[in-house]
């Protein structure tokens, strides 16, 4: 009887509305119900793109306008506390609530007024997560002297997710915070990367979805993380290198689809001497190809095997192109692969572990469920090679299905390359295209869409500004406000392909200097956004309360696990990690609110006083 009474009490508690007028999210059963949808129809104000004219001036001091983007992939509204949010010597300090499923680009304009000392410039924005006791703060501050004098600090210590200090990478170049999860499920944020096998971590959420109904990060020209210089050409790091980290680290950073361009580089005087390399050239069939080589194919294979050994259960696509030879002194056109060369290439690919041979080819891979691939190799997952064989001649092998080497046609995709030299034009083209793909109802034009969120500029521009700077300053950050606000549970690309995944400051490529925006976006899109599409996801969103067993503290096999364990350390802007900081350590927080400090509710401080939040968690 006591058990029944307790059950009745728990059931009655589930019928209550959450705080502050949020909708009733009480679990009625385990199915997805449209009335449980939390995705907000409220669209935050439009953001701004960094003008390319500012790209070279990232290290130039003051004055400056900085953008801070916050992405909310949770069922909770992020509510700005205007009574606590304040700024000093900021001409503009524009912040607001972040609705569920939305992003907002906030603004901090360091003063243009003469006679002000930029050392004192600072501002703090305070947020609470509606329906929870969780809070987080964002600080805009300075560090003078320094090559990057403006800093942004995300302080999630009130969520048990630590703090991170970022160098602002350039004037009007956004710094981004992505948060996903929920109060019942646990929260995850983009301050650092979690486990490499993020797909396995949400297996129960995505296992029954078609592959084209997943959201996956992808990397453009994935093997070009360095210039190995095997081709005597104009290709250099500024205009040819497209990634800052190896394939191994790209996998750890969340990438699951790789644009891999493999070719042979031949001795110009003895073409029988050659090696297999990752290449990036303007035209692999040209008489004189311009570009260069990156990682060796053997390196890529070792890196993939290292990752899958450490992180079982993932689905990884390699879309392989070129498959042709180029002389190390480009001349006389391409060298087409012979049967022996193709077989040698296949032999190398056989060295990749967790390939998936003899898959069902009667169903295109994009139409298969994710679990079909993730369950392969005893649950260790699947590494799929998909070959674009346009450069292979008739009479040579084009696939080896038994070895898990397939033609690219087995994965039907819409590969949308904008081919435009401007961030805003690329963003508008990509979002316009993915909004034509139907993910609900009759699933009109439902496809595996690859959105190439990349710039295509001429060689003079890329050499002057660099591919890295064009990616990390104007282009990648625009994905998180412009791109995200044009996504919904029914509207999203399958893959977003980027340059320089994880990199946020020019030249800072070590693991602890990377940031996890794309990694966290992928988890959040699958965990939150797509889970609210009941035409795709038949089960109740894992981020909503899961029912009586969970309320009673009983573990359920069907409940997904929180993806990242609690961590409350600090990552400083140079990548230094302090796992156990002293109590009260909050980089950028000011002890004294100076006269002239302005609160967002209109209050002005007329004499210096102690910051009441200085000792707060």
Coordinates of C-alpha atoms in Angstrom, one line a residue:
X1 CA 0.0 0.0 0.0
X2 CA 2.8 2.4 0.9
X3 CA 4.4 1.7 -2.5
X4 CA 1.1 2.4 -4.3
X5 CA 0.7 5.6 -2.3
X6 CA 4.2 6.7 -3.2
X7 CA 3.6 5.9 -6.8
X8 CA 0.4 8.0 -6.7
X9 CA 2.3 10.9 -5.2
X10 CA 5.1 10.7 -7.8
X11 CA 2.4 10.6 -10.6
X12 CA 0.8 13.6 -9.1
X13 CA 4.1 15.5 -9.0
X14 CA 4.6 14.8 -12.7
X15 CA 1.4 16.7 -13.6
X16 CA 2.8 20.0 -12.2
X17 CA 3.9 22.7 -14.6
X18 CA 7.5 23.7 -14.4
X19 CA 8.5 27.0 -13.0
X20 CA 7.8 30.5 -14.4
X21 CA 5.0 29.4 -16.7
X22 CA 6.8 26.7 -18.7
X23 CA 4.7 24.1 -20.3
X24 CA 3.6 20.9 -18.6
X25 CA 6.3 18.3 -19.6
X26 CA 4.8 15.5 -17.6
X27 CA 5.5 12.1 -19.1
X28 CA 2.3 10.4 -20.1
X29 CA 4.1 7.5 -21.8
X30 CA 7.4 6.8 -23.5
X31 CA 6.4 8.1 -27.0
X32 CA 7.2 11.4 -28.7
X33 CA 4.2 13.7 -28.5
X34 CA 3.9 17.0 -30.4
X35 CA 2.4 18.8 -27.4
X36 CA 5.7 18.1 -25.5
X37 CA 7.6 20.2 -28.0
X38 CA 9.8 22.9 -26.3
X39 CA 11.5 24.3 -29.4
X40 CA 10.7 28.1 -29.4
X41 CA 9.1 30.0 -32.3
X42 CA 10.8 33.1 -30.9
X43 CA 13.7 34.2 -33.1
X44 CA 16.4 36.3 -31.5
X45 CA 17.5 39.4 -33.4
X46 CA 19.7 38.9 -36.4
X47 CA 23.5 38.8 -35.8
X48 CA 26.3 40.4 -37.8
X49 CA 29.0 39.0 -39.9
X50 CA 32.6 40.0 -39.4
X51 CA 33.7 42.2 -42.3
X52 CA 36.6 40.6 -44.1
X53 CA 38.5 43.9 -43.9
X54 CA 39.0 43.3 -40.2
X55 CA 40.5 39.8 -40.6
X56 CA 44.1 41.1 -40.5
X57 CA 43.6 43.2 -37.4
X58 CA 42.7 40.5 -34.9
X59 CA 45.6 41.5 -32.6
X60 CA 45.1 45.2 -32.9
X61 CA 43.9 46.8 -29.6
X62 CA 41.1 49.2 -28.8
X63 CA 38.4 50.3 -29.5
X64 CA 36.7 47.2 -30.6
X65 CA 33.3 45.5 -31.0
X66 CA 33.1 41.9 -29.9
X67 CA 30.3 39.4 -30.4
X68 CA 29.5 36.5 -28.0
X69 CA 27.2 33.9 -29.3
X70 CA 25.2 31.6 -26.9
X71 CA 23.5 28.5 -28.3
X72 CA 20.7 26.9 -26.3
X73 CA 20.0 23.3 -27.3
X74 CA 18.0 22.4 -24.2
X75 CA 14.3 22.4 -23.3
X76 CA 15.0 25.3 -20.8
X77 CA 15.0 29.0 -21.6
X78 CA 18.2 30.8 -20.6
X79 CA 17.0 33.9 -18.7
X80 CA 19.2 37.0 -18.5
X81 CA 19.3 38.5 -15.0
X82 CA 19.2 42.2 -15.9
X83 CA 19.6 43.2 -12.2
X84 CA 23.0 41.5 -12.0
X85 CA 24.3 42.0 -15.5
X86 CA 26.6 45.1 -15.6
X87 CA 29.3 46.8 -17.6
X88 CA 32.0 49.4 -17.2
X89 CA 33.4 51.5 -20.1
X90 CA 31.3 49.6 -22.7
X91 CA 29.6 51.7 -25.3
X92 CA 27.2 48.8 -26.0
X93 CA 26.5 45.8 -23.8
X94 CA 23.6 44.1 -25.5
X95 CA 22.4 40.8 -24.0
X96 CA 19.0 39.0 -23.7
X97 CA 17.3 35.7 -23.1
X98 CA 18.1 32.7 -25.2
X99 CA 15.0 30.7 -26.2
X100 CA 15.0 26.9 -26.4
X101 CA 16.6 25.7 -29.7
X102 CA 17.9 29.1 -30.6
X103 CA 21.1 31.2 -30.6
X104 CA 21.7 34.8 -29.8
X105 CA 24.7 36.9 -30.9
X106 CA 25.4 39.3 -28.0
X107 CA 27.5 42.5 -28.2
X108 CA 30.2 44.1 -26.1
X109 CA 31.6 47.3 -27.6
X110 CA 34.7 48.4 -25.8
X111 CA 34.5 52.2 -25.5
X112 CA 35.5 54.6 -28.3
X113 CA 35.6 57.5 -25.8
X114 CA 38.9 59.4 -25.4
X115 CA 40.7 59.3 -22.0
X116 CA 39.5 55.9 -21.0
X117 CA 42.0 53.2 -19.9
X118 CA 41.0 49.9 -21.6
X119 CA 42.6 48.0 -18.8
X120 CA 39.5 48.7 -16.8
X121 CA 37.0 47.7 -19.5
X122 CA 34.7 44.8 -18.4
X123 CA 31.2 43.5 -18.3
X124 CA 29.4 40.5 -16.8
X125 CA 26.2 38.9 -18.0
X126 CA 24.3 36.6 -15.6
X127 CA 22.0 33.8 -16.8
X128 CA 19.7 31.3 -15.0
X129 CA 18.4 28.2 -16.7
X130 CA 14.7 28.3 -16.3
X131 CA 13.1 25.5 -14.3
X132 CA 16.4 24.6 -12.6
X133 CA 18.8 25.9 -10.0
X134 CA 21.6 26.2 -12.6
X135 CA 23.3 29.4 -13.5
X136 CA 26.1 30.6 -15.7
X137 CA 28.0 33.8 -16.4
X138 CA 29.8 35.4 -19.3
X139 CA 32.5 38.0 -18.8
X140 CA 33.9 40.4 -21.4
X141 CA 37.3 41.7 -20.2
X142 CA 40.8 42.6 -21.2
X143 CA 44.3 41.3 -20.6
X144 CA 46.9 44.1 -21.3
X145 CA 49.5 43.8 -22.6
X146 CA 49.0 40.8 -24.7
X147 CA 48.9 39.9 -28.4
X148 CA 45.2 39.2 -28.0
X149 CA 44.1 41.9 -25.5
X150 CA 40.4 41.2 -25.4
X151 CA 39.1 38.1 -23.6
X152 CA 35.8 36.3 -23.1
X153 CA 35.2 34.1 -20.1
X154 CA 32.4 31.5 -19.9
X155 CA 31.9 30.6 -16.3
X156 CA 29.7 27.5 -15.9
X157 CA 30.9 26.6 -12.5
X158 CA 27.3 27.0 -11.3
X159 CA 26.5 24.1 -13.6
X160 CA 29.4 21.9 -12.6
X161 CA 30.9 22.4 -16.0
X162 CA 33.9 24.6 -15.2
X163 CA 35.2 27.8 -16.7
X164 CA 37.1 28.7 -19.9
X165 CA 38.9 31.9 -20.9
X166 CA 39.1 32.7 -24.6
X167 CA 41.2 35.1 -26.5
X168 CA 38.8 37.0 -28.8
X169 CA 40.2 35.9 -32.2
X170 CA 39.6 39.1 -34.1
X171 CA 37.6 42.3 -34.1
X172 CA 33.9 41.5 -34.5
X173 CA 34.7 37.8 -34.7
X174 CA 32.3 35.9 -32.3
X175 CA 33.3 33.7 -29.5
X176 CA 30.7 30.9 -29.0
X177 CA 29.2 28.9 -26.2
X178 CA 27.0 25.9 -26.9
X179 CA 25.0 24.2 -24.1
X180 CA 22.9 21.1 -24.5
X181 CA 21.3 18.6 -22.2
X182 CA 18.7 19.2 -19.5
X183 CA 18.2 19.3 -15.8
X184 CA 17.0 15.7 -15.7
X185 CA 19.5 14.4 -18.2
X186 CA 22.5 16.4 -17.3
X187 CA 24.2 19.3 -19.2
X188 CA 27.1 19.4 -21.6
X189 CA 28.9 22.5 -22.9
X190 CA 31.5 23.4 -25.5
X191 CA 34.2 24.4 -23.1
X192 CA 36.0 21.1 -23.7
X193 CA 35.6 17.9 -25.6
X194 CA 34.0 14.9 -24.0
X195 CA 34.5 11.2 -24.9
X196 CA 35.6 10.5 -28.5
X197 CA 32.7 8.1 -29.1
X198 CA 29.9 10.7 -28.7
X199 CA 27.6 8.7 -31.0
X200 CA 27.9 5.6 -28.8
X201 CA 27.1 7.8 -25.9
X202 CA 23.7 8.7 -27.4
X203 CA 23.2 5.3 -29.0
X204 CA 19.7 4.7 -27.6
X205 CA 18.6 8.1 -28.9
X206 CA 19.9 7.7 -32.5
X207 CA 19.9 4.0 -33.1
X208 CA 16.5 3.8 -34.9
X209 CA 17.0 6.9 -37.0
X210 CA 17.9 6.7 -40.7
X211 CA 21.5 7.9 -41.3
X212 CA 20.2 10.9 -43.2
X213 CA 18.2 11.9 -40.1
X214 CA 21.4 12.3 -38.1
X215 CA 23.4 15.5 -37.6
X216 CA 27.1 14.9 -38.2
X217 CA 30.2 17.2 -38.3
X218 CA 32.4 16.8 -41.3
X219 CA 35.8 18.1 -42.4
X220 CA 36.7 19.5 -45.7
X221 CA 40.0 18.4 -47.3
X222 CA 40.4 16.4 -44.1
X223 CA 44.0 15.2 -44.6
X224 CA 45.4 18.6 -45.1
X225 CA 46.4 19.3 -41.5
X226 CA 50.0 20.1 -42.6
X227 CA 51.9 20.8 -45.9
X228 CA 54.3 17.9 -46.5
X229 CA 55.6 19.5 -49.6
X230 CA 55.8 16.5 -51.9
X231 CA 54.7 18.7 -54.9
X232 CA 56.8 21.5 -56.2
X233 CA 54.0 24.0 -56.6
X234 CA 52.5 27.3 -55.3
X235 CA 50.5 25.4 -52.7
X236 CA 51.4 26.7 -49.3
X237 CA 50.0 26.6 -45.8
X238 CA 48.0 29.8 -46.1
X239 CA 46.3 28.8 -49.4
X240 CA 46.3 25.0 -49.3
X241 CA 46.1 23.8 -45.7
X242 CA 42.5 23.4 -44.5
X243 CA 42.7 21.8 -41.1
X244 CA 44.8 22.5 -38.0
X245 CA 44.6 19.0 -36.5
X246 CA 45.2 15.4 -37.7
X247 CA 42.5 12.9 -38.7
X248 CA 42.9 11.4 -35.3
X249 CA 42.1 14.6 -33.6
X250 CA 39.4 15.5 -36.1
X251 CA 37.7 12.3 -35.0
X252 CA 38.1 13.2 -31.4
X253 CA 36.7 16.7 -32.2
X254 CA 33.5 15.0 -33.4
X255 CA 33.9 14.7 -37.2
X256 CA 32.2 11.7 -38.7
X257 CA 32.4 12.5 -42.5
X258 CA 35.7 13.1 -44.1
X259 CA 36.4 14.7 -47.5
X260 CA 39.6 12.7 -48.3
X261 CA 41.5 13.3 -51.5
X262 CA 44.0 10.5 -52.1
X263 CA 46.5 10.5 -55.0
X264 CA 49.9 9.2 -55.8
X265 CA 52.9 11.5 -56.1
X266 CA 55.4 10.3 -58.7
X267 CA 59.0 11.1 -59.3
X268 CA 59.0 13.3 -62.4
X269 CA 61.8 11.4 -64.1
X270 CA 60.9 7.9 -63.0
X271 CA 57.1 7.6 -62.5
X272 CA 57.4 4.0 -61.3
X273 CA 58.6 5.6 -58.0
X274 CA 55.6 7.0 -56.1
X275 CA 53.7 7.1 -52.8
X276 CA 50.1 7.5 -51.6
X277 CA 49.4 11.0 -50.2
X278 CA 46.4 13.2 -49.3
X279 CA 46.3 16.0 -51.8
X280 CA 44.7 19.4 -52.3
X281 CA 45.1 20.7 -55.8
X282 CA 43.1 23.0 -58.0
X283 CA 42.5 20.3 -60.7
X284 CA 43.9 16.8 -60.3
X285 CA 43.6 16.3 -64.1
X286 CA 45.3 19.5 -65.2
X287 CA 48.5 19.4 -67.2
X288 CA 50.1 21.4 -64.3
X289 CA 48.2 20.9 -61.1
X290 CA 48.6 23.6 -58.4
X291 CA 48.4 22.7 -54.7
X292 CA 50.3 20.4 -52.4
X293 CA 50.3 17.2 -50.3
X294 CA 49.3 16.8 -46.7
X295 CA 49.3 13.6 -44.6
X296 CA 50.5 10.3 -46.0
X297 CA 47.8 7.7 -46.5
X298 CA 49.7 5.4 -44.1
X299 CA 49.5 8.1 -41.4
X300 CA 45.7 8.4 -41.9
X301 CA 45.3 4.7 -41.5
X302 CA 47.3 4.6 -38.3
X303 CA 45.3 7.5 -36.9
X304 CA 41.9 5.9 -37.7
X305 CA 42.9 2.7 -36.1
X306 CA 44.1 4.5 -33.0
X307 CA 40.8 6.3 -32.7
X308 CA 38.6 3.3 -33.2
X309 CA 40.6 1.3 -30.7
X310 CA 40.1 4.0 -28.1
X311 CA 36.5 4.9 -29.1
X312 CA 34.5 1.9 -30.3
X313 CA 31.0 2.0 -31.6
X314 CA 31.1 5.0 -34.0
X315 CA 30.0 5.4 -37.6
X316 CA 32.7 7.0 -39.8
X317 CA 32.4 7.9 -43.5
X318 CA 35.4 8.5 -45.8
X319 CA 34.3 10.0 -49.1
X320 CA 37.4 9.4 -51.1
X321 CA 38.2 11.4 -54.3
X322 CA 41.1 12.0 -56.8
X323 CA 42.4 8.4 -57.1
X324 CA 44.9 9.6 -59.7
X325 CA 48.7 10.4 -59.9
X326 CA 50.5 13.7 -60.1
X327 CA 54.3 14.2 -60.8
X328 CA 56.2 15.8 -58.0
X329 CA 57.1 18.5 -60.5
X330 CA 53.6 18.9 -62.0
X331 CA 53.8 18.4 -65.7
X332 CA 52.5 16.4 -68.6
X333 CA 49.1 15.9 -67.0
X334 CA 47.8 13.1 -64.7
X335 CA 48.9 9.6 -64.3
X336 CA 46.0 7.2 -64.3
X337 CA 46.1 4.3 -61.9
X338 CA 46.7 0.8 -63.2
X339 CA 45.1 -2.3 -61.8
X340 CA 48.2 -2.9 -59.7
X341 CA 48.1 0.6 -58.3
X342 CA 44.4 0.3 -57.4
X343 CA 45.0 -3.1 -55.8
X344 CA 47.9 -1.6 -53.8
X345 CA 45.6 1.2 -52.6
X346 CA 42.9 -1.3 -51.6
X347 CA 45.6 -3.3 -49.8
X348 CA 46.4 -0.2 -47.7
X349 CA 42.7 0.3 -46.9
X350 CA 42.5 -3.3 -45.7
X351 CA 44.7 -2.2 -42.9
X352 CA 41.9 -0.1 -41.4
X353 CA 40.2 -1.8 -38.6
X354 CA 36.4 -2.0 -38.2
X355 CA 35.7 -1.9 -41.9
X356 CA 32.3 -3.2 -42.9
X357 CA 32.4 -5.6 -45.8
X358 CA 29.4 -7.3 -47.5
X359 CA 26.8 -4.9 -46.3
X360 CA 23.3 -5.0 -47.7
X361 CA 23.6 -3.0 -51.0
X362 CA 19.9 -3.3 -51.8
X363 CA 19.3 -0.3 -49.5
X364 CA 21.3 2.9 -49.9
X365 CA 23.4 3.6 -46.8
X366 CA 21.7 6.9 -46.1
X367 CA 18.3 5.0 -45.8
X368 CA 19.7 2.5 -43.3
X369 CA 19.2 2.9 -39.5
X370 CA 22.2 4.2 -37.6
X371 CA 22.3 1.0 -35.5
X372 CA 22.8 -1.1 -38.7
X373 CA 26.3 0.3 -38.9
X374 CA 27.0 1.0 -35.2
X375 CA 26.3 -2.6 -34.3
X376 CA 28.8 -4.0 -36.8
X377 CA 32.0 -5.7 -35.8
X378 CA 30.5 -6.8 -32.5
X379 CA 29.3 -3.3 -31.6
X380 CA 32.7 -1.7 -32.4
X381 CA 31.1 0.3 -35.2
X382 CA 31.8 0.9 -38.8
X383 CA 34.5 2.7 -40.9
X384 CA 33.1 3.1 -44.5
X385 CA 35.1 3.9 -47.5
X386 CA 33.1 5.4 -50.4
X387 CA 35.0 5.9 -53.6
X388 CA 34.4 8.6 -56.3
X389 CA 35.7 6.5 -59.2
X390 CA 35.4 9.2 -61.9
X391 CA 39.2 9.2 -62.4
X392 CA 39.5 5.4 -62.5
X393 CA 39.6 4.0 -66.0
X394 CA 37.6 1.1 -67.3
X395 CA 39.1 -2.3 -66.6
X396 CA 40.5 -1.5 -63.2
X397 CA 38.7 -2.3 -59.9
X398 CA 36.3 0.3 -58.7
X399 CA 35.3 -1.3 -55.4
X400 CA 35.9 -4.2 -53.1
X401 CA 32.7 -4.8 -51.3
X402 CA 34.0 -7.8 -49.3
X403 CA 36.6 -5.4 -47.8
X404 CA 34.2 -2.7 -47.0
X405 CA 35.3 -0.5 -50.0
X406 CA 32.2 0.8 -51.8
X407 CA 31.4 3.2 -54.6
X408 CA 30.2 6.6 -53.4
X409 CA 26.8 5.9 -55.0
X410 CA 26.0 3.6 -52.1
X411 CA 25.5 6.8 -50.0
X412 CA 23.2 9.1 -52.0
X413 CA 24.0 12.7 -51.0
X414 CA 23.2 16.2 -52.0
X415 CA 26.7 17.7 -51.7
X416 CA 26.0 21.5 -51.6
X417 CA 29.1 23.5 -52.4
X418 CA 28.3 27.2 -52.6
X419 CA 31.6 28.1 -54.4
X420 CA 31.4 31.6 -53.2
X421 CA 34.1 34.0 -51.8
X422 CA 32.0 35.6 -49.1
X423 CA 30.8 34.3 -45.7
X424 CA 27.4 35.9 -45.8
X425 CA 26.7 34.7 -49.3
X426 CA 27.8 31.1 -48.3
X427 CA 25.6 31.2 -45.2
X428 CA 22.5 32.4 -47.1
X429 CA 23.0 29.8 -49.8
X430 CA 23.5 26.9 -47.4
X431 CA 20.6 27.8 -45.2
X432 CA 18.3 28.4 -48.2
X433 CA 19.2 25.0 -49.6
X434 CA 18.7 23.0 -46.4
X435 CA 15.4 24.6 -45.8
X436 CA 14.1 22.8 -48.9
X437 CA 14.8 19.4 -47.4
X438 CA 11.6 17.9 -45.8
X439 CA 12.1 16.0 -42.6
X440 CA 8.5 15.6 -41.6
X441 CA 5.0 14.8 -42.9
X442 CA 5.5 13.4 -46.4
X443 CA 9.3 13.9 -46.1
X444 CA 9.3 15.8 -49.4
X445 CA 12.9 16.1 -50.8
X446 CA 14.3 14.2 -47.7
X447 CA 18.0 13.7 -48.4
X448 CA 21.4 13.2 -46.9
X449 CA 22.5 16.8 -47.3
X450 CA 26.1 17.9 -46.9
X451 CA 26.3 21.6 -46.2
X452 CA 29.7 22.8 -47.1
X453 CA 30.1 25.7 -44.7
X454 CA 33.4 26.8 -46.4
X455 CA 34.7 29.8 -48.3
X456 CA 36.0 29.5 -51.9
X457 CA 38.2 32.4 -52.5
X458 CA 40.9 33.0 -55.2
X459 CA 44.5 32.2 -54.6
X460 CA 45.5 35.8 -53.9
X461 CA 42.9 36.2 -51.2
X462 CA 43.6 32.9 -49.5
X463 CA 47.3 33.6 -49.6
X464 CA 46.8 37.1 -48.1
X465 CA 44.1 36.3 -45.5
X466 CA 44.8 32.5 -45.1
X467 CA 42.2 29.7 -45.2
X468 CA 42.6 29.4 -41.5
X469 CA 41.8 33.0 -40.7
X470 CA 38.8 33.1 -43.1
X471 CA 37.5 29.9 -41.5
X472 CA 37.9 30.7 -37.8
X473 CA 37.1 34.5 -37.8
X474 CA 34.1 35.1 -40.0
X475 CA 32.9 31.8 -41.3
X476 CA 32.8 29.0 -38.7
X477 CA 31.3 31.4 -36.0
X478 CA 28.5 32.3 -38.3
X479 CA 27.3 28.7 -38.2
X480 CA 26.3 29.0 -34.6
X481 CA 24.0 32.0 -34.9
X482 CA 22.9 32.3 -38.6
X483 CA 23.0 28.6 -39.3
X484 CA 21.5 27.4 -36.0
X485 CA 18.6 29.9 -36.2
X486 CA 17.8 28.5 -39.6
X487 CA 17.6 25.0 -38.2
X488 CA 14.6 23.4 -36.5
X489 CA 13.4 19.9 -35.6
X490 CA 12.2 19.6 -39.2
X491 CA 14.9 21.5 -40.9
X492 CA 18.6 20.6 -40.7
X493 CA 21.5 19.4 -42.9
X494 CA 22.8 15.9 -42.3
X495 CA 26.5 17.0 -42.3
X496 CA 28.1 20.4 -41.9
X497 CA 31.5 20.4 -43.5
X498 CA 34.0 22.9 -42.2
X499 CA 37.7 24.0 -42.4
X500 CA 39.8 24.1 -39.2
X501 CA 37.4 22.1 -37.0
X502 CA 38.0 23.0 -33.3
X503 CA 40.4 25.8 -33.9
X504 CA 39.3 29.2 -32.5
X505 CA 42.6 31.3 -32.5
X506 CA 45.0 31.4 -35.4
X507 CA 47.9 28.9 -35.0
X508 CA 46.7 27.4 -31.8
X509 CA 46.3 23.7 -32.7
X510 CA 47.2 21.7 -29.6
X511 CA 44.4 19.7 -28.1
X512 CA 43.8 21.8 -25.0
X513 CA 43.7 24.9 -27.1
X514 CA 40.8 23.6 -29.2
X515 CA 37.2 24.3 -28.4
X516 CA 34.2 22.0 -28.7
X517 CA 31.5 24.0 -30.4
X518 CA 31.1 21.6 -33.3
X519 CA 31.3 18.5 -31.0
X520 CA 28.6 19.9 -28.7
X521 CA 26.5 21.1 -31.6
X522 CA 26.4 17.6 -32.9
X523 CA 25.4 16.1 -29.6
X524 CA 22.7 18.8 -29.1
X525 CA 21.2 18.6 -32.6
X526 CA 20.8 14.8 -32.2
X527 CA 19.9 14.8 -28.5
X528 CA 17.6 17.9 -28.4
X529 CA 16.6 19.3 -31.8
X530 CA 15.9 16.1 -33.8
X531 CA 14.4 14.4 -30.8
X532 CA 11.6 17.0 -30.9
X533 CA 10.6 15.8 -34.4
X534 CA 8.0 13.1 -33.7
X535 CA 8.0 12.0 -37.4
X536 CA 11.7 11.0 -37.0
X537 CA 11.9 10.1 -33.3
X538 CA 9.2 7.9 -32.0
X539 CA 10.4 7.9 -28.5
X540 CA 10.0 10.8 -26.0
X541 CA 12.9 13.2 -26.0
X542 CA 15.6 12.0 -23.7
X543 CA 16.0 15.5 -22.3
X544 CA 12.4 15.6 -20.9
X545 CA 11.6 13.9 -17.6
X546 CA 11.6 10.1 -18.3
X547 CA 8.9 8.8 -16.0
X548 CA 8.2 7.2 -12.7
X549 CA 11.1 4.8 -12.5
X550 CA 13.5 7.7 -13.0
X551 CA 11.7 9.8 -10.3
X552 CA 12.1 6.9 -7.9
X553 CA 15.8 6.7 -8.6
X554 CA 15.6 3.4 -10.4
X555 CA 18.0 3.1 -13.3
X556 CA 16.4 2.3 -16.6
X557 CA 18.4 0.6 -19.4
X558 CA 16.6 2.8 -21.9
X559 CA 17.6 6.1 -20.3
X560 CA 20.6 7.7 -22.1
X561 CA 23.6 8.4 -19.9
X562 CA 25.0 11.9 -19.4
X563 CA 27.7 12.3 -21.9
X564 CA 30.3 14.2 -19.9
X565 CA 31.1 13.7 -16.2
X566 CA 31.1 16.6 -13.8
X567 CA 34.2 18.8 -14.1
X568 CA 34.7 22.2 -12.5
X569 CA 38.2 23.2 -13.5
X570 CA 39.4 26.1 -15.5
X571 CA 40.9 26.3 -19.0
X572 CA 42.9 29.4 -19.6
X573 CA 43.3 31.1 -23.0
X574 CA 46.6 29.5 -23.7
X575 CA 45.3 26.0 -23.1
X576 CA 46.5 25.6 -19.6
X577 CA 44.1 23.3 -17.7
X578 CA 43.6 23.6 -13.9
X579 CA 41.5 20.7 -12.8
X580 CA 41.1 21.7 -9.2
X581 CA 41.3 25.5 -8.9
X582 CA 41.3 27.3 -5.6
X583 CA 37.8 28.2 -4.3
X584 CA 36.7 31.6 -5.5
X585 CA 38.9 31.6 -8.6
X586 CA 36.9 33.3 -11.5
X587 CA 39.1 34.7 -14.3
X588 CA 38.0 38.2 -15.3
X589 CA 35.6 38.8 -12.4
X590 CA 36.2 42.3 -10.8
X591 CA 36.3 42.7 -7.1
X592 CA 35.2 46.4 -7.2
X593 CA 32.4 47.9 -9.3
X594 CA 33.8 51.2 -10.3
X595 CA 31.8 54.5 -10.3
X596 CA 30.1 54.6 -13.7
X597 CA 29.3 50.9 -13.8
X598 CA 25.9 50.4 -15.5
X599 CA 23.5 47.6 -14.8
X600 CA 21.2 46.4 -17.6
X601 CA 18.1 47.3 -15.6
X602 CA 19.2 50.9 -15.7
X603 CA 20.9 51.2 -12.3
X604 CA 24.2 53.2 -12.3
X605 CA 26.9 53.0 -9.7
X606 CA 28.0 56.5 -8.5
X607 CA 30.8 55.5 -6.2
X608 CA 33.1 52.5 -6.1
X609 CA 31.7 49.5 -4.2
X610 CA 32.4 45.8 -3.7
X611 CA 31.0 43.5 -6.4
X612 CA 28.4 41.5 -4.5
X613 CA 29.0 38.5 -6.9
X614 CA 32.8 38.5 -6.4
X615 CA 32.8 35.5 -4.0
X616 CA 29.8 33.8 -5.6
X617 CA 30.2 30.3 -7.1

